[in-house]
Short mmCIF file of C-alpha atoms in Angstrom, two decimals:
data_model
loop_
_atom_site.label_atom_id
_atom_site.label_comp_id
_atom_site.label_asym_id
_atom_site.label_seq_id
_atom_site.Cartn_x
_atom_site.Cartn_y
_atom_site.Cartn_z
CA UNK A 1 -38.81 27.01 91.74
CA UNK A 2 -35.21 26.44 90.16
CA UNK A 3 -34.87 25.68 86.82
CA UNK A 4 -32.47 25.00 84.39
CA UNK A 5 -29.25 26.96 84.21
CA UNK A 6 -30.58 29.04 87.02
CA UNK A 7 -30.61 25.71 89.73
CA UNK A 8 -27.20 25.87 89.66
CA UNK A 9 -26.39 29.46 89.82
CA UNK A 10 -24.40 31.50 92.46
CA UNK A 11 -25.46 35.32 92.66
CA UNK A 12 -23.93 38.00 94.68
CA UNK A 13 -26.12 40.66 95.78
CA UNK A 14 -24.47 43.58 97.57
CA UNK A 15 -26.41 46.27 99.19
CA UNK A 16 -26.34 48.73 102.27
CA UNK A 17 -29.63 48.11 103.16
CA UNK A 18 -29.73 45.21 105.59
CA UNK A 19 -33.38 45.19 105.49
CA UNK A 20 -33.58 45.15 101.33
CA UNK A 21 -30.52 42.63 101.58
CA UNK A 22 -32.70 40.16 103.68
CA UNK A 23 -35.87 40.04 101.34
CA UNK A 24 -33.64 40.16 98.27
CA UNK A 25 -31.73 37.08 99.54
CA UNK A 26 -34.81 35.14 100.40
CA UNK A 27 -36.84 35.79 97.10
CA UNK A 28 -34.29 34.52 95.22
CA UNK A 29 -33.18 31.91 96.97
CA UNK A 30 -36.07 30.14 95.90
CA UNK A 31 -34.72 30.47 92.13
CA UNK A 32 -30.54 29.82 92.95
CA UNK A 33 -28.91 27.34 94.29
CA UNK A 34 -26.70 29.75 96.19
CA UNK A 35 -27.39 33.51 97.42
CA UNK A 36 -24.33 35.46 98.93
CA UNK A 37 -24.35 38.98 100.77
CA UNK A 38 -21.85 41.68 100.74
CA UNK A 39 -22.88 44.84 102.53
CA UNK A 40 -20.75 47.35 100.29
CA UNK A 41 -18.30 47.08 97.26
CA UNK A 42 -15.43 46.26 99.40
CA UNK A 43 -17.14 43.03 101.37
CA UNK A 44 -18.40 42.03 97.92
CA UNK A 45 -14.63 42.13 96.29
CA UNK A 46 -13.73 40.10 99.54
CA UNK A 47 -16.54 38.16 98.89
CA UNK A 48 -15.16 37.28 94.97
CA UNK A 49 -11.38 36.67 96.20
CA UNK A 50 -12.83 33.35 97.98
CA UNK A 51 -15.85 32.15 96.01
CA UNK A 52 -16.90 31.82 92.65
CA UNK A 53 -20.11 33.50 91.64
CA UNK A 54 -22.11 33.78 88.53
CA UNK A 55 -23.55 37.56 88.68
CA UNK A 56 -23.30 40.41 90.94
CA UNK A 57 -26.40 41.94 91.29
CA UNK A 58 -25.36 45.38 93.23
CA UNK A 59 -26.80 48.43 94.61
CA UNK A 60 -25.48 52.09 93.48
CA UNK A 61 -25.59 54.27 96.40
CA UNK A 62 -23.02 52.35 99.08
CA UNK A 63 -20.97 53.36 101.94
CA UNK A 64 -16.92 52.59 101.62
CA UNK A 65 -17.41 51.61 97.60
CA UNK A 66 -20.52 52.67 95.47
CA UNK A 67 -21.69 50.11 92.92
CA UNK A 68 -19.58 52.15 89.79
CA UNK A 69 -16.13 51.27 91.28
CA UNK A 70 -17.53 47.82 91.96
CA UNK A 71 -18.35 47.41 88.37
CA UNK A 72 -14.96 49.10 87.64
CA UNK A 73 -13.10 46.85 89.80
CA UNK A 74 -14.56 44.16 88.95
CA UNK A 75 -13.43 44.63 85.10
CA UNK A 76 -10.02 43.65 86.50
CA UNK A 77 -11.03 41.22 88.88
CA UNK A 78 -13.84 38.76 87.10
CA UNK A 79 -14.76 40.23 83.82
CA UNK A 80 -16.74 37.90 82.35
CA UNK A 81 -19.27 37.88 85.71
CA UNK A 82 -22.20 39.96 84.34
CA UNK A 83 -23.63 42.74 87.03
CA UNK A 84 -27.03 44.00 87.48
CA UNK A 85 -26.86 47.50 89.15
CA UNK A 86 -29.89 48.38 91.10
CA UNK A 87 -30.67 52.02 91.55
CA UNK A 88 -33.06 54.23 93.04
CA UNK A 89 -32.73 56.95 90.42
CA UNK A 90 -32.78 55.73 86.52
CA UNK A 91 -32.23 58.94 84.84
CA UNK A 92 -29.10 59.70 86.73
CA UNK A 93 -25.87 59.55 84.28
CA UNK A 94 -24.68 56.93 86.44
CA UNK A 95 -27.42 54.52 84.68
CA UNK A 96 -25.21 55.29 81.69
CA UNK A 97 -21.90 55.38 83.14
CA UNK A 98 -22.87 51.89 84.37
CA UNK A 99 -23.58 50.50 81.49
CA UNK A 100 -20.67 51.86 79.71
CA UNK A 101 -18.56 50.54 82.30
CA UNK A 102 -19.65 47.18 81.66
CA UNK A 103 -22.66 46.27 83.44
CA UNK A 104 -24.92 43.99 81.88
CA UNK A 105 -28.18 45.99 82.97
CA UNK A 106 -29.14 48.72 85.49
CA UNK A 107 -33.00 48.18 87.29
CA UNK A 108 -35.00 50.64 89.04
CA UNK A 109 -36.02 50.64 92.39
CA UNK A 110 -38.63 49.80 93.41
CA UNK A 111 -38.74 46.88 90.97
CA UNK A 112 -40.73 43.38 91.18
CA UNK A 113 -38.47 40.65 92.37
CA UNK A 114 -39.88 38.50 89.17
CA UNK A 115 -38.48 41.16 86.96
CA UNK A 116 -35.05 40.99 88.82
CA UNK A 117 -35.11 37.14 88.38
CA UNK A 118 -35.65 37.92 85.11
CA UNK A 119 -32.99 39.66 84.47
CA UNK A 120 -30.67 37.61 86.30
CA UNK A 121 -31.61 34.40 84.55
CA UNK A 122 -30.93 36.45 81.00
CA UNK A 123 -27.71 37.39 81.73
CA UNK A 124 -26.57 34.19 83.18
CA UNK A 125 -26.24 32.78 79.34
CA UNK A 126 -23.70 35.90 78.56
CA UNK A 127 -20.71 34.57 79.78
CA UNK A 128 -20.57 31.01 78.43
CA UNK A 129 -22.24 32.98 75.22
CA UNK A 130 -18.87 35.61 75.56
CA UNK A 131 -16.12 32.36 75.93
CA UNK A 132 -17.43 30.11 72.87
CA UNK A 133 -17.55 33.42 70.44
CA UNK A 134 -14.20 34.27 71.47
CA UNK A 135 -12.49 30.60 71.36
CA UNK A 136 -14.54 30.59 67.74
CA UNK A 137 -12.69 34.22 66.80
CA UNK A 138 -9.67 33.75 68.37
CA UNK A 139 -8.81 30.39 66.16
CA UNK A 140 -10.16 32.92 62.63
CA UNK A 141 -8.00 35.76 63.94
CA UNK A 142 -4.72 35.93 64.70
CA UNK A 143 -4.41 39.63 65.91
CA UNK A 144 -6.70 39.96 69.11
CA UNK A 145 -5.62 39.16 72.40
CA UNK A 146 -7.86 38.58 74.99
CA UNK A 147 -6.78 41.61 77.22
CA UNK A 148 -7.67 43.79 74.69
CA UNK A 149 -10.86 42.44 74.39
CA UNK A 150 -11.77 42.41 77.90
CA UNK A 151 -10.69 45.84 78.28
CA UNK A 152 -13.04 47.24 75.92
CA UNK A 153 -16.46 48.70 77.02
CA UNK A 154 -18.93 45.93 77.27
CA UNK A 155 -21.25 47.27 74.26
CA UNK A 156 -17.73 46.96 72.29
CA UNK A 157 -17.27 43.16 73.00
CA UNK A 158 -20.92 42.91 71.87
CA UNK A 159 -20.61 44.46 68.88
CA UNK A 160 -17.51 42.63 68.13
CA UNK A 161 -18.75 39.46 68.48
CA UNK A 162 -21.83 40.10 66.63
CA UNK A 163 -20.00 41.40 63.64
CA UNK A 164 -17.36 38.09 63.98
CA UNK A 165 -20.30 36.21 64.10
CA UNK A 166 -22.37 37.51 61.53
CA UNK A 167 -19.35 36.87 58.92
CA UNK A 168 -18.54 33.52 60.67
CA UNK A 169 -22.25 32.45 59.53
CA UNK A 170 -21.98 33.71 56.27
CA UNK A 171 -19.46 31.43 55.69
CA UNK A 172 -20.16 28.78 57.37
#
């Protein structure tokens, strides 16, 4: 059933497997208003020229792009679109490298679609979350630029804004 911020909701899903795409697509199409399909990193960066999309929920191991130079690409691209990377191996330092590249959370296959819904709906708050903290610091501070911000590793931002917050509330 869709609900709330999730009814309204565009998510990407990009994987190699055409079977895994199908079922992945279907489950959560019951939860989004609008499921999209990109076999590889490259159809999926085609896939964000054209459309707007709230997440990219992605696989690791792809032909023609691998889910790490999506992620890394898409830092330039749409950096405020949270990704989920899905992978078959969680101990692997790409798990890591993922996260430090900016993705919002790495799941491990096999995985229950509820818990990948889950996630999904979680990190669809993050952005809008990301955009008021940042119009709040950016009138307080004078110094940051938005680039700069944007660049840094996603943990970075997060700890940024927590901090800004955190002294924002104190005086507040």
């Amino acid at each position: 059933m869709k609900t709330n911020l999730a009814s309204y909701s565009s998510v990407l899903v990009v994987d190699d497997e055409e079977d895994l795409l199908d079922i992945i697509r279907e489950s959560l199409r019951e939860h989004f208003m609008n499921v999209l399909v990109a076999r590889n990193g490259q159809e999926a960066l085609n896939v964000l020229s054209t459309r707007s999309v709230d997440i990219v929920v992605t696989d690791y191991l792809m032909p023609v792009m691998n889910g790490l130079e999506l992620i890394e690409k898409m830092k330039v691209v749409c950096p405020l679109v949270p990704v989920i990377m899905l992978t078959g191996n969680g101990t692997n330092p790409e798990v890591l490298l993922a996260l430090k590249l900016g993705a919002f959370d790495v799941l491990d296959k096999p995985y229950r679609i509820e818990v990948l819904v889950n996630r999904i709906q979680n990190s669809l708050l993050l952005p809008q979350l990301t955009q008021l903290l940042w119009s709040l610091m950016s009138r307080e501070l004078s110094t940051p630029k938005i680039e700069d911000f944007l660049n840094k590793p996603y943990a970075q931002q997060l700890q940024m804004l927590h901090g800004f917050s955190k002294s924002f509330l104190a005086r507040s």
